[in-house]
Short mmCIF file of N, CA and C in Angstrom, two decimals:
data_model
loop_
_atom_site.label_atom_id
_atom_site.label_comp_id
_atom_site.label_asym_id
_atom_site.label_seq_id
_atom_site.Cartn_x
_atom_site.Cartn_y
_atom_site.Cartn_z
N MET A 29 -30.47 8.51 23.04
CA MET A 29 -31.41 8.90 22.02
C MET A 29 -32.20 10.11 22.50
N SER A 30 -32.41 11.05 21.62
CA SER A 30 -33.12 12.26 22.02
C SER A 30 -34.61 12.14 21.70
N SER A 31 -35.36 12.99 22.36
CA SER A 31 -36.80 13.03 22.08
C SER A 31 -37.12 14.37 21.45
N GLY A 32 -38.34 14.51 21.02
CA GLY A 32 -38.76 15.75 20.38
C GLY A 32 -39.02 15.53 18.90
N ASN A 33 -39.14 16.62 18.20
CA ASN A 33 -39.46 16.56 16.78
C ASN A 33 -38.39 17.27 15.96
N PHE A 34 -38.41 17.01 14.68
CA PHE A 34 -37.55 17.70 13.72
C PHE A 34 -38.38 17.95 12.47
N THR A 35 -37.90 18.82 11.61
CA THR A 35 -38.60 19.14 10.37
C THR A 35 -37.76 18.69 9.19
N TYR A 36 -38.40 18.03 8.25
CA TYR A 36 -37.73 17.69 6.99
C TYR A 36 -38.60 18.19 5.85
N VAL A 37 -38.08 18.09 4.64
CA VAL A 37 -38.73 18.72 3.49
C VAL A 37 -39.08 17.66 2.44
N PHE A 38 -40.25 17.82 1.84
CA PHE A 38 -40.69 16.98 0.73
C PHE A 38 -40.71 17.84 -0.52
N ILE A 39 -39.99 17.39 -1.57
CA ILE A 39 -39.92 18.14 -2.83
C ILE A 39 -40.56 17.30 -3.94
N PRO A 40 -41.82 17.61 -4.29
CA PRO A 40 -42.47 16.86 -5.37
C PRO A 40 -41.81 17.13 -6.72
N ALA A 41 -41.80 16.13 -7.58
CA ALA A 41 -41.26 16.32 -8.93
C ALA A 41 -42.14 17.26 -9.73
N ASN A 42 -43.43 17.27 -9.46
CA ASN A 42 -44.37 18.13 -10.15
C ASN A 42 -44.20 19.56 -9.63
N ASP A 43 -43.70 20.46 -10.48
CA ASP A 43 -43.45 21.85 -10.08
C ASP A 43 -44.70 22.59 -9.63
N SER A 44 -45.88 22.11 -10.02
CA SER A 44 -47.11 22.81 -9.63
C SER A 44 -47.51 22.48 -8.19
N LYS A 45 -46.88 21.47 -7.61
CA LYS A 45 -47.16 21.12 -6.22
C LYS A 45 -46.16 21.82 -5.31
N PRO A 46 -46.61 22.30 -4.15
CA PRO A 46 -45.69 23.04 -3.27
C PRO A 46 -44.71 22.11 -2.55
N ILE A 47 -43.56 22.66 -2.22
CA ILE A 47 -42.61 21.98 -1.35
C ILE A 47 -43.21 22.02 0.05
N GLU A 48 -43.14 20.90 0.76
CA GLU A 48 -43.77 20.81 2.08
C GLU A 48 -42.75 20.61 3.19
N ALA A 49 -43.00 21.24 4.33
CA ALA A 49 -42.24 20.96 5.55
C ALA A 49 -43.04 19.93 6.34
N ILE A 50 -42.37 18.86 6.77
CA ILE A 50 -43.03 17.77 7.48
C ILE A 50 -42.37 17.59 8.84
N ILE A 51 -43.16 17.35 9.85
CA ILE A 51 -42.65 17.14 11.20
C ILE A 51 -42.44 15.65 11.43
N GLY A 52 -41.25 15.29 11.94
CA GLY A 52 -40.94 13.90 12.25
C GLY A 52 -40.52 13.76 13.70
N ASP A 53 -40.53 12.55 14.19
CA ASP A 53 -40.17 12.23 15.57
C ASP A 53 -38.70 11.85 15.65
N LYS A 54 -37.94 12.52 16.53
CA LYS A 54 -36.51 12.26 16.69
C LYS A 54 -36.19 10.98 17.44
N SER A 55 -37.13 10.42 18.18
CA SER A 55 -36.82 9.38 19.16
C SER A 55 -36.22 8.10 18.57
N GLY A 56 -36.35 7.85 17.29
CA GLY A 56 -35.81 6.63 16.70
C GLY A 56 -34.31 6.60 16.57
N GLY A 57 -33.68 7.80 16.57
CA GLY A 57 -32.23 7.84 16.40
C GLY A 57 -31.82 7.31 15.04
N LEU A 58 -30.56 6.98 14.89
CA LEU A 58 -30.05 6.49 13.61
C LEU A 58 -30.62 5.12 13.26
N SER A 59 -30.76 4.24 14.24
CA SER A 59 -31.20 2.87 13.95
C SER A 59 -32.66 2.78 13.53
N ASP A 60 -33.47 3.76 13.89
CA ASP A 60 -34.90 3.73 13.55
C ASP A 60 -35.33 5.14 13.11
N ASP A 61 -34.56 5.71 12.21
CA ASP A 61 -34.76 7.09 11.77
C ASP A 61 -36.10 7.28 11.06
N CYS A 62 -36.88 8.21 11.57
CA CYS A 62 -38.21 8.50 11.04
C CYS A 62 -38.16 8.89 9.56
N LEU A 63 -37.26 9.79 9.18
CA LEU A 63 -37.19 10.26 7.80
C LEU A 63 -36.83 9.11 6.86
N SER A 64 -35.84 8.34 7.20
CA SER A 64 -35.43 7.23 6.36
C SER A 64 -36.58 6.23 6.18
N LYS A 65 -37.25 5.89 7.28
CA LYS A 65 -38.39 4.97 7.22
C LYS A 65 -39.51 5.53 6.37
N GLU A 66 -39.84 6.81 6.59
CA GLU A 66 -40.94 7.42 5.83
C GLU A 66 -40.63 7.47 4.34
N ALA A 67 -39.39 7.85 3.99
CA ALA A 67 -39.00 7.92 2.58
C ALA A 67 -39.07 6.54 1.94
N LYS A 68 -38.51 5.53 2.60
CA LYS A 68 -38.53 4.18 2.04
C LYS A 68 -39.96 3.68 1.85
N GLN A 69 -40.83 3.92 2.82
CA GLN A 69 -42.22 3.48 2.69
C GLN A 69 -42.95 4.25 1.59
N TYR A 70 -42.67 5.53 1.47
CA TYR A 70 -43.28 6.35 0.42
C TYR A 70 -42.92 5.80 -0.96
N PHE A 71 -41.62 5.55 -1.17
CA PHE A 71 -41.18 5.07 -2.48
C PHE A 71 -41.70 3.65 -2.73
N PHE A 72 -41.76 2.82 -1.70
CA PHE A 72 -42.29 1.46 -1.84
C PHE A 72 -43.77 1.51 -2.24
N LYS A 73 -44.53 2.33 -1.52
CA LYS A 73 -45.97 2.44 -1.76
C LYS A 73 -46.27 2.95 -3.17
N ASN A 74 -45.40 3.80 -3.70
CA ASN A 74 -45.62 4.39 -5.02
C ASN A 74 -44.92 3.62 -6.13
N SER A 75 -44.53 2.38 -5.88
CA SER A 75 -43.87 1.55 -6.89
C SER A 75 -44.66 0.26 -7.06
N ASP A 76 -44.12 -0.62 -7.88
CA ASP A 76 -44.76 -1.92 -8.05
C ASP A 76 -44.08 -3.01 -7.22
N LYS A 77 -43.24 -2.60 -6.26
CA LYS A 77 -42.51 -3.58 -5.46
C LYS A 77 -43.43 -4.47 -4.63
N GLY A 78 -44.51 -3.91 -4.12
CA GLY A 78 -45.46 -4.72 -3.34
C GLY A 78 -46.09 -5.81 -4.19
N GLU A 79 -46.45 -5.46 -5.42
CA GLU A 79 -47.03 -6.44 -6.34
C GLU A 79 -46.02 -7.53 -6.68
N ARG A 80 -44.75 -7.11 -6.90
CA ARG A 80 -43.71 -8.08 -7.21
C ARG A 80 -43.46 -9.02 -6.04
N ALA A 81 -43.47 -8.46 -4.82
CA ALA A 81 -43.26 -9.29 -3.62
C ALA A 81 -44.38 -10.32 -3.49
N ALA A 82 -45.61 -9.89 -3.71
CA ALA A 82 -46.75 -10.81 -3.62
C ALA A 82 -46.67 -11.89 -4.70
N ALA A 83 -46.28 -11.49 -5.91
CA ALA A 83 -46.16 -12.46 -7.00
C ALA A 83 -45.09 -13.50 -6.69
N LEU A 84 -43.97 -13.08 -6.14
CA LEU A 84 -42.92 -14.03 -5.78
C LEU A 84 -43.37 -14.95 -4.65
N GLU A 85 -44.05 -14.38 -3.69
CA GLU A 85 -44.52 -15.14 -2.54
C GLU A 85 -45.51 -16.23 -2.97
N ASN A 86 -46.34 -15.92 -3.96
CA ASN A 86 -47.39 -16.84 -4.39
C ASN A 86 -47.00 -17.69 -5.61
N ALA A 87 -45.76 -17.58 -6.05
CA ALA A 87 -45.32 -18.33 -7.23
C ALA A 87 -45.28 -19.83 -6.94
N THR A 88 -45.66 -20.60 -7.93
CA THR A 88 -45.58 -22.06 -7.81
C THR A 88 -44.13 -22.48 -7.92
N PRO A 89 -43.80 -23.70 -7.51
CA PRO A 89 -42.41 -24.19 -7.67
C PRO A 89 -41.95 -24.13 -9.13
N GLU A 90 -42.84 -24.41 -10.06
CA GLU A 90 -42.47 -24.35 -11.48
C GLU A 90 -42.16 -22.91 -11.91
N GLN A 91 -42.97 -21.96 -11.45
CA GLN A 91 -42.74 -20.56 -11.78
C GLN A 91 -41.42 -20.07 -11.17
N ARG A 92 -41.12 -20.49 -9.95
CA ARG A 92 -39.86 -20.10 -9.30
C ARG A 92 -38.67 -20.68 -10.06
N LYS A 93 -38.79 -21.92 -10.52
CA LYS A 93 -37.72 -22.56 -11.29
C LYS A 93 -37.49 -21.80 -12.59
N LEU A 94 -38.56 -21.45 -13.29
CA LEU A 94 -38.46 -20.70 -14.55
C LEU A 94 -37.83 -19.33 -14.30
N LEU A 95 -38.24 -18.65 -13.23
CA LEU A 95 -37.67 -17.35 -12.88
C LEU A 95 -36.17 -17.48 -12.60
N ALA A 96 -35.79 -18.49 -11.84
CA ALA A 96 -34.37 -18.70 -11.54
C ALA A 96 -33.57 -18.93 -12.82
N GLU A 97 -34.13 -19.69 -13.75
CA GLU A 97 -33.44 -19.93 -15.03
C GLU A 97 -33.28 -18.63 -15.82
N GLN A 98 -34.33 -17.80 -15.83
CA GLN A 98 -34.25 -16.51 -16.53
C GLN A 98 -33.20 -15.61 -15.88
N LEU A 99 -33.20 -15.57 -14.54
CA LEU A 99 -32.21 -14.76 -13.83
C LEU A 99 -30.79 -15.25 -14.12
N ARG A 100 -30.62 -16.56 -14.11
CA ARG A 100 -29.30 -17.13 -14.36
C ARG A 100 -28.82 -16.75 -15.77
N GLU A 101 -29.71 -16.76 -16.75
CA GLU A 101 -29.34 -16.37 -18.12
C GLU A 101 -28.93 -14.89 -18.17
N GLU A 102 -29.69 -14.04 -17.47
CA GLU A 102 -29.34 -12.61 -17.42
C GLU A 102 -27.99 -12.41 -16.75
N VAL A 103 -27.74 -13.14 -15.69
CA VAL A 103 -26.48 -13.03 -14.95
C VAL A 103 -25.32 -13.53 -15.81
N LYS A 104 -25.52 -14.63 -16.52
CA LYS A 104 -24.46 -15.18 -17.38
C LYS A 104 -24.06 -14.18 -18.45
N ALA A 105 -25.03 -13.42 -18.96
CA ALA A 105 -24.73 -12.41 -19.98
C ALA A 105 -23.82 -11.31 -19.43
N GLN A 106 -23.86 -11.11 -18.12
CA GLN A 106 -23.05 -10.06 -17.48
C GLN A 106 -21.71 -10.60 -16.95
N ALA A 107 -21.53 -11.92 -16.96
CA ALA A 107 -20.38 -12.56 -16.30
C ALA A 107 -19.04 -12.07 -16.84
N ALA A 108 -18.96 -11.74 -18.11
CA ALA A 108 -17.69 -11.29 -18.67
C ALA A 108 -17.24 -9.95 -18.10
N GLN A 109 -18.21 -9.11 -17.68
CA GLN A 109 -17.88 -7.79 -17.16
C GLN A 109 -17.82 -7.75 -15.64
N SER A 110 -18.31 -8.76 -14.96
CA SER A 110 -18.42 -8.68 -13.50
C SER A 110 -18.11 -10.02 -12.84
N SER A 111 -17.20 -9.98 -11.88
CA SER A 111 -16.91 -11.20 -11.13
C SER A 111 -18.10 -11.59 -10.26
N TYR A 112 -18.88 -10.59 -9.82
CA TYR A 112 -20.08 -10.88 -9.04
C TYR A 112 -21.09 -11.67 -9.86
N ALA A 113 -21.26 -11.29 -11.12
CA ALA A 113 -22.20 -11.99 -11.98
C ALA A 113 -21.77 -13.44 -12.17
N SER A 114 -20.47 -13.65 -12.32
CA SER A 114 -19.96 -15.01 -12.48
C SER A 114 -20.26 -15.85 -11.24
N GLN A 115 -20.09 -15.26 -10.05
CA GLN A 115 -20.38 -15.97 -8.81
C GLN A 115 -21.89 -16.21 -8.66
N MET A 116 -22.68 -15.22 -9.04
CA MET A 116 -24.14 -15.37 -8.91
C MET A 116 -24.70 -16.47 -9.80
N SER A 117 -24.10 -16.66 -10.97
CA SER A 117 -24.60 -17.68 -11.89
C SER A 117 -24.45 -19.08 -11.32
N LYS A 118 -23.59 -19.23 -10.31
CA LYS A 118 -23.35 -20.54 -9.69
C LYS A 118 -24.25 -20.80 -8.49
N LEU A 119 -25.06 -19.82 -8.09
CA LEU A 119 -25.93 -19.99 -6.92
C LEU A 119 -27.09 -20.92 -7.24
N ASP A 120 -27.61 -21.57 -6.19
CA ASP A 120 -28.80 -22.41 -6.40
C ASP A 120 -30.02 -21.51 -6.61
N ASP A 121 -31.11 -22.10 -7.05
CA ASP A 121 -32.32 -21.34 -7.39
C ASP A 121 -32.83 -20.48 -6.24
N ASP A 122 -32.93 -21.07 -5.05
CA ASP A 122 -33.47 -20.33 -3.90
C ASP A 122 -32.59 -19.13 -3.54
N ALA A 123 -31.28 -19.30 -3.59
CA ALA A 123 -30.37 -18.19 -3.26
C ALA A 123 -30.49 -17.08 -4.30
N LEU A 124 -30.56 -17.45 -5.56
CA LEU A 124 -30.67 -16.46 -6.64
C LEU A 124 -31.98 -15.68 -6.53
N ILE A 125 -33.08 -16.38 -6.28
CA ILE A 125 -34.38 -15.71 -6.12
C ILE A 125 -34.36 -14.86 -4.85
N GLY A 126 -33.72 -15.33 -3.80
CA GLY A 126 -33.61 -14.55 -2.56
C GLY A 126 -32.91 -13.23 -2.77
N ILE A 127 -31.83 -13.23 -3.55
CA ILE A 127 -31.11 -11.99 -3.85
C ILE A 127 -32.00 -11.05 -4.64
N MET A 128 -32.68 -11.60 -5.65
CA MET A 128 -33.58 -10.77 -6.45
C MET A 128 -34.71 -10.20 -5.59
N GLN A 129 -35.23 -11.04 -4.71
CA GLN A 129 -36.31 -10.61 -3.84
C GLN A 129 -35.85 -9.47 -2.93
N ALA A 130 -34.67 -9.58 -2.38
CA ALA A 130 -34.14 -8.54 -1.51
C ALA A 130 -33.92 -7.24 -2.26
N ASN A 131 -33.46 -7.34 -3.50
CA ASN A 131 -33.17 -6.14 -4.29
C ASN A 131 -34.39 -5.53 -4.95
N GLN A 132 -35.33 -6.35 -5.33
CA GLN A 132 -36.44 -5.86 -6.15
C GLN A 132 -37.76 -5.69 -5.43
N THR A 133 -37.87 -6.17 -4.19
CA THR A 133 -39.16 -6.09 -3.53
C THR A 133 -39.10 -5.46 -2.14
N SER A 134 -37.96 -4.91 -1.77
CA SER A 134 -37.84 -4.32 -0.43
C SER A 134 -37.98 -2.81 -0.50
N ALA A 135 -38.37 -2.23 0.63
CA ALA A 135 -38.47 -0.77 0.73
C ALA A 135 -37.06 -0.22 0.85
N SER A 136 -36.68 0.64 -0.08
CA SER A 136 -35.33 1.20 -0.09
C SER A 136 -35.38 2.58 -0.73
N CYS A 137 -34.26 3.29 -0.65
CA CYS A 137 -34.16 4.58 -1.31
C CYS A 137 -32.69 4.91 -1.55
N GLU A 138 -32.47 5.88 -2.40
CA GLU A 138 -31.12 6.37 -2.66
C GLU A 138 -30.88 7.58 -1.77
N ILE A 139 -29.74 7.62 -1.10
CA ILE A 139 -29.40 8.74 -0.23
C ILE A 139 -28.21 9.47 -0.84
N THR A 140 -28.39 10.75 -1.09
CA THR A 140 -27.34 11.59 -1.66
C THR A 140 -26.94 12.63 -0.63
N ALA A 141 -25.65 12.71 -0.35
CA ALA A 141 -25.14 13.69 0.61
C ALA A 141 -25.10 15.07 -0.04
N LEU A 142 -25.85 16.01 0.50
CA LEU A 142 -25.79 17.39 0.01
C LEU A 142 -24.65 18.12 0.70
N THR A 143 -24.49 17.86 1.99
CA THR A 143 -23.31 18.34 2.73
C THR A 143 -22.85 17.18 3.60
N VAL A 144 -21.59 17.18 3.94
CA VAL A 144 -21.05 16.14 4.82
C VAL A 144 -20.66 16.79 6.15
N PRO A 145 -20.75 16.02 7.24
CA PRO A 145 -20.42 16.60 8.54
C PRO A 145 -18.91 16.81 8.70
N THR A 146 -18.54 18.03 9.04
CA THR A 146 -17.13 18.37 9.31
C THR A 146 -17.09 19.31 10.51
N SER A 147 -15.90 19.56 11.00
CA SER A 147 -15.76 20.49 12.12
C SER A 147 -16.15 21.90 11.70
N VAL A 148 -15.98 22.23 10.42
CA VAL A 148 -16.32 23.57 9.92
C VAL A 148 -17.82 23.84 10.04
N ASN A 149 -18.66 22.81 9.83
CA ASN A 149 -20.12 23.01 9.92
C ASN A 149 -20.70 22.37 11.19
N ASN A 150 -19.87 22.24 12.22
CA ASN A 150 -20.30 21.68 13.51
C ASN A 150 -20.92 20.28 13.37
N GLN A 151 -20.33 19.48 12.46
CA GLN A 151 -20.75 18.08 12.25
C GLN A 151 -22.20 17.96 11.80
N ARG A 152 -22.68 18.94 11.03
CA ARG A 152 -24.04 18.88 10.49
C ARG A 152 -23.97 18.37 9.06
N CYS A 153 -24.93 17.53 8.70
CA CYS A 153 -24.99 17.08 7.32
C CYS A 153 -26.43 17.19 6.83
N VAL A 154 -26.56 17.31 5.53
CA VAL A 154 -27.86 17.37 4.88
C VAL A 154 -27.87 16.30 3.80
N SER A 155 -28.93 15.50 3.78
CA SER A 155 -29.04 14.40 2.81
C SER A 155 -30.36 14.47 2.07
N MET A 156 -30.32 14.01 0.82
CA MET A 156 -31.52 13.93 0.00
C MET A 156 -31.86 12.46 -0.20
N TYR A 157 -33.12 12.14 -0.04
CA TYR A 157 -33.63 10.77 -0.19
C TYR A 157 -34.51 10.73 -1.43
N SER A 158 -34.17 9.84 -2.37
CA SER A 158 -34.95 9.73 -3.59
C SER A 158 -35.17 8.25 -3.93
N ASP A 159 -36.03 7.99 -4.87
CA ASP A 159 -36.37 6.62 -5.25
C ASP A 159 -35.20 6.01 -6.01
N ASP A 160 -34.65 4.91 -5.50
CA ASP A 160 -33.50 4.29 -6.16
C ASP A 160 -33.87 3.59 -7.47
N ASN A 161 -35.15 3.47 -7.77
CA ASN A 161 -35.60 2.89 -9.04
C ASN A 161 -36.31 3.92 -9.91
N ALA A 162 -36.05 5.19 -9.68
CA ALA A 162 -36.76 6.25 -10.38
C ALA A 162 -36.61 6.16 -11.89
N ARG A 163 -35.41 5.87 -12.36
CA ARG A 163 -35.18 5.83 -13.80
C ARG A 163 -35.87 4.64 -14.45
N THR A 164 -35.81 3.47 -13.80
CA THR A 164 -36.44 2.29 -14.40
C THR A 164 -37.96 2.40 -14.37
N GLN A 165 -38.49 3.24 -13.47
CA GLN A 165 -39.93 3.46 -13.41
C GLN A 165 -40.36 4.65 -14.28
N ASN A 166 -39.38 5.29 -14.94
CA ASN A 166 -39.64 6.45 -15.79
C ASN A 166 -40.34 7.57 -15.03
N LEU A 167 -39.90 7.81 -13.79
CA LEU A 167 -40.48 8.90 -13.01
C LEU A 167 -40.04 10.24 -13.59
N PRO A 168 -40.85 11.29 -13.43
CA PRO A 168 -40.52 12.58 -14.04
C PRO A 168 -39.30 13.24 -13.38
N TYR A 169 -38.62 14.03 -14.17
CA TYR A 169 -37.46 14.80 -13.72
C TYR A 169 -37.90 15.76 -12.61
N ASN A 170 -37.10 15.85 -11.55
CA ASN A 170 -37.41 16.76 -10.44
C ASN A 170 -36.46 17.95 -10.53
N ARG A 171 -36.93 19.02 -11.18
CA ARG A 171 -36.10 20.20 -11.41
C ARG A 171 -35.62 20.82 -10.10
N ARG A 172 -36.51 20.99 -9.13
CA ARG A 172 -36.15 21.67 -7.89
C ARG A 172 -35.13 20.88 -7.08
N ALA A 173 -35.32 19.57 -6.98
CA ALA A 173 -34.36 18.75 -6.24
C ALA A 173 -33.01 18.73 -6.95
N THR A 174 -33.02 18.67 -8.27
CA THR A 174 -31.77 18.67 -9.04
C THR A 174 -31.06 20.01 -8.89
N GLU A 175 -31.79 21.11 -8.92
CA GLU A 175 -31.16 22.42 -8.73
C GLU A 175 -30.53 22.54 -7.35
N LEU A 176 -31.15 21.94 -6.35
CA LEU A 176 -30.57 21.92 -5.01
C LEU A 176 -29.26 21.12 -5.00
N LEU A 177 -29.25 19.98 -5.66
CA LEU A 177 -28.01 19.18 -5.78
C LEU A 177 -26.88 20.00 -6.39
N VAL A 178 -27.18 20.65 -7.49
CA VAL A 178 -26.17 21.44 -8.20
C VAL A 178 -25.71 22.61 -7.34
N ALA A 179 -26.65 23.27 -6.64
CA ALA A 179 -26.29 24.39 -5.75
C ALA A 179 -25.38 23.94 -4.62
N CYS A 180 -25.47 22.65 -4.25
CA CYS A 180 -24.61 22.10 -3.19
C CYS A 180 -23.28 21.59 -3.74
N GLY A 181 -23.04 21.78 -5.03
CA GLY A 181 -21.74 21.44 -5.61
C GLY A 181 -21.67 20.12 -6.34
N HIS A 182 -22.78 19.43 -6.49
CA HIS A 182 -22.76 18.15 -7.20
C HIS A 182 -22.74 18.36 -8.71
N SER A 183 -22.03 17.49 -9.39
CA SER A 183 -22.08 17.44 -10.84
C SER A 183 -23.07 16.35 -11.22
N ILE A 184 -23.93 16.65 -12.15
CA ILE A 184 -24.91 15.65 -12.61
C ILE A 184 -24.63 15.27 -14.06
N ALA A 185 -23.43 15.64 -14.53
CA ALA A 185 -23.10 15.48 -15.94
C ALA A 185 -22.95 14.03 -16.39
N GLY A 186 -22.40 13.16 -15.57
CA GLY A 186 -22.16 11.81 -16.07
C GLY A 186 -22.08 10.78 -14.98
N GLU A 187 -21.73 9.59 -15.39
CA GLU A 187 -21.62 8.45 -14.48
C GLU A 187 -20.43 8.65 -13.54
N PRO A 188 -20.56 8.19 -12.29
CA PRO A 188 -19.41 8.24 -11.38
C PRO A 188 -18.28 7.38 -11.93
N SER A 189 -17.08 7.82 -11.75
CA SER A 189 -15.92 7.09 -12.23
C SER A 189 -15.54 5.99 -11.23
N PRO A 190 -15.13 4.82 -11.71
CA PRO A 190 -14.70 3.76 -10.79
C PRO A 190 -13.45 4.16 -10.02
N SER A 191 -12.72 5.16 -10.51
CA SER A 191 -11.49 5.57 -9.84
C SER A 191 -11.73 6.49 -8.65
N ARG A 192 -12.97 6.94 -8.47
CA ARG A 192 -13.25 7.79 -7.31
C ARG A 192 -14.44 7.25 -6.53
N VAL A 193 -14.44 7.51 -5.26
CA VAL A 193 -15.53 7.03 -4.42
C VAL A 193 -16.80 7.77 -4.80
N ALA A 194 -17.89 7.03 -4.98
CA ALA A 194 -19.14 7.65 -5.42
C ALA A 194 -20.26 7.49 -4.39
N ILE A 195 -19.93 7.02 -3.19
CA ILE A 195 -20.96 6.86 -2.17
C ILE A 195 -21.50 8.24 -1.82
N GLY A 196 -22.80 8.39 -1.89
CA GLY A 196 -23.43 9.67 -1.60
C GLY A 196 -23.40 10.65 -2.76
N ALA A 197 -22.88 10.22 -3.91
CA ALA A 197 -22.80 11.09 -5.09
C ALA A 197 -24.19 11.26 -5.71
N ALA A 198 -24.33 12.34 -6.47
CA ALA A 198 -25.61 12.60 -7.14
C ALA A 198 -25.85 11.60 -8.26
N PRO A 199 -27.10 11.20 -8.45
CA PRO A 199 -27.41 10.32 -9.58
C PRO A 199 -27.11 11.05 -10.90
N PRO A 200 -26.54 10.39 -11.88
CA PRO A 200 -26.25 11.04 -13.15
C PRO A 200 -27.52 11.61 -13.77
N GLY A 201 -27.45 12.83 -14.24
CA GLY A 201 -28.61 13.47 -14.84
C GLY A 201 -29.54 14.15 -13.85
N GLY A 202 -29.30 13.94 -12.56
CA GLY A 202 -30.13 14.59 -11.55
C GLY A 202 -31.15 13.66 -10.93
N ILE A 203 -32.12 14.26 -10.27
CA ILE A 203 -33.13 13.51 -9.52
C ILE A 203 -34.39 13.34 -10.36
N CYS A 204 -34.91 12.13 -10.38
CA CYS A 204 -36.20 11.85 -10.99
C CYS A 204 -37.14 11.41 -9.87
N GLY A 205 -38.38 11.81 -9.97
CA GLY A 205 -39.35 11.47 -8.94
C GLY A 205 -39.28 12.42 -7.76
N ASP A 206 -40.13 12.19 -6.79
CA ASP A 206 -40.19 13.02 -5.59
C ASP A 206 -38.95 12.80 -4.73
N ALA A 207 -38.67 13.75 -3.84
CA ALA A 207 -37.49 13.65 -2.98
C ALA A 207 -37.79 14.24 -1.60
N PHE A 208 -37.04 13.78 -0.63
CA PHE A 208 -37.09 14.29 0.74
C PHE A 208 -35.70 14.82 1.09
N VAL A 209 -35.65 15.83 1.95
CA VAL A 209 -34.36 16.37 2.40
C VAL A 209 -34.42 16.54 3.91
N GLY A 210 -33.37 16.08 4.58
CA GLY A 210 -33.30 16.22 6.04
C GLY A 210 -31.89 16.53 6.49
N ARG A 211 -31.78 17.06 7.69
CA ARG A 211 -30.50 17.45 8.26
C ARG A 211 -30.29 16.70 9.57
N CYS A 212 -29.04 16.41 9.88
CA CYS A 212 -28.74 15.78 11.17
C CYS A 212 -27.38 16.22 11.69
N HIS A 213 -27.19 16.01 12.98
CA HIS A 213 -25.90 16.20 13.64
C HIS A 213 -25.25 14.82 13.65
N ASP A 214 -24.12 14.68 12.98
CA ASP A 214 -23.47 13.38 12.82
C ASP A 214 -21.99 13.51 13.17
N ASP A 215 -21.68 13.21 14.41
CA ASP A 215 -20.30 13.31 14.91
C ASP A 215 -19.85 11.93 15.36
N GLU A 216 -19.13 11.23 14.48
CA GLU A 216 -18.71 9.87 14.80
C GLU A 216 -17.76 9.82 15.99
N ILE A 217 -16.85 10.77 16.08
CA ILE A 217 -15.90 10.80 17.20
C ILE A 217 -16.63 11.03 18.52
N GLY A 218 -17.60 11.92 18.51
CA GLY A 218 -18.39 12.19 19.71
C GLY A 218 -19.53 11.22 19.93
N ASP A 219 -19.67 10.23 19.03
CA ASP A 219 -20.74 9.23 19.08
C ASP A 219 -22.12 9.90 19.17
N ILE A 220 -22.32 10.87 18.25
CA ILE A 220 -23.59 11.61 18.23
C ILE A 220 -24.22 11.45 16.85
N TRP A 221 -25.47 11.08 16.81
CA TRP A 221 -26.29 11.14 15.60
C TRP A 221 -27.67 11.54 16.04
N GLU A 222 -28.09 12.70 15.56
CA GLU A 222 -29.39 13.22 15.98
C GLU A 222 -29.98 14.08 14.87
N ARG A 223 -31.27 13.92 14.62
CA ARG A 223 -31.97 14.79 13.68
C ARG A 223 -32.11 16.14 14.30
#
């Protein structure tokens, strides 16, 4: 693991706010990456996930039972289109609530690859971190982050096709909400990951 600092970028959705360069600590490496942690905490803090986590934690047994029944009904409605939904509808209440809790109340973010590490670019990659719940929270469109995505070759025209791999693909329609951008050296063969 290396020591020292690195610089990453914060791109606010509000065009009147400046893009900021932020200094981060390299020492965490991939397993404790400063940028990933900061982005996840930023998006968590600016969402209602904390309130939802507290509400679930303090729910009475009756409220948890009612929630599980509501979730099961929602899942059953999706069962015809998804084998996962069919399996989820068979879970017990605690397991179903646990899955919802993990998905709806944890600090997370969407990571979009702007460039991928190859020998041509000396195994350097650039990634954008955005709120994975931006659309459901109706966050504002981020023109600058979306223009960066498009300049890096991403199409934002439509949904990813099931016939092609979409990991790291741009969200359809572009970025909503604030975003962070960082670069790293990622050489799997050389076992190197460093900001």
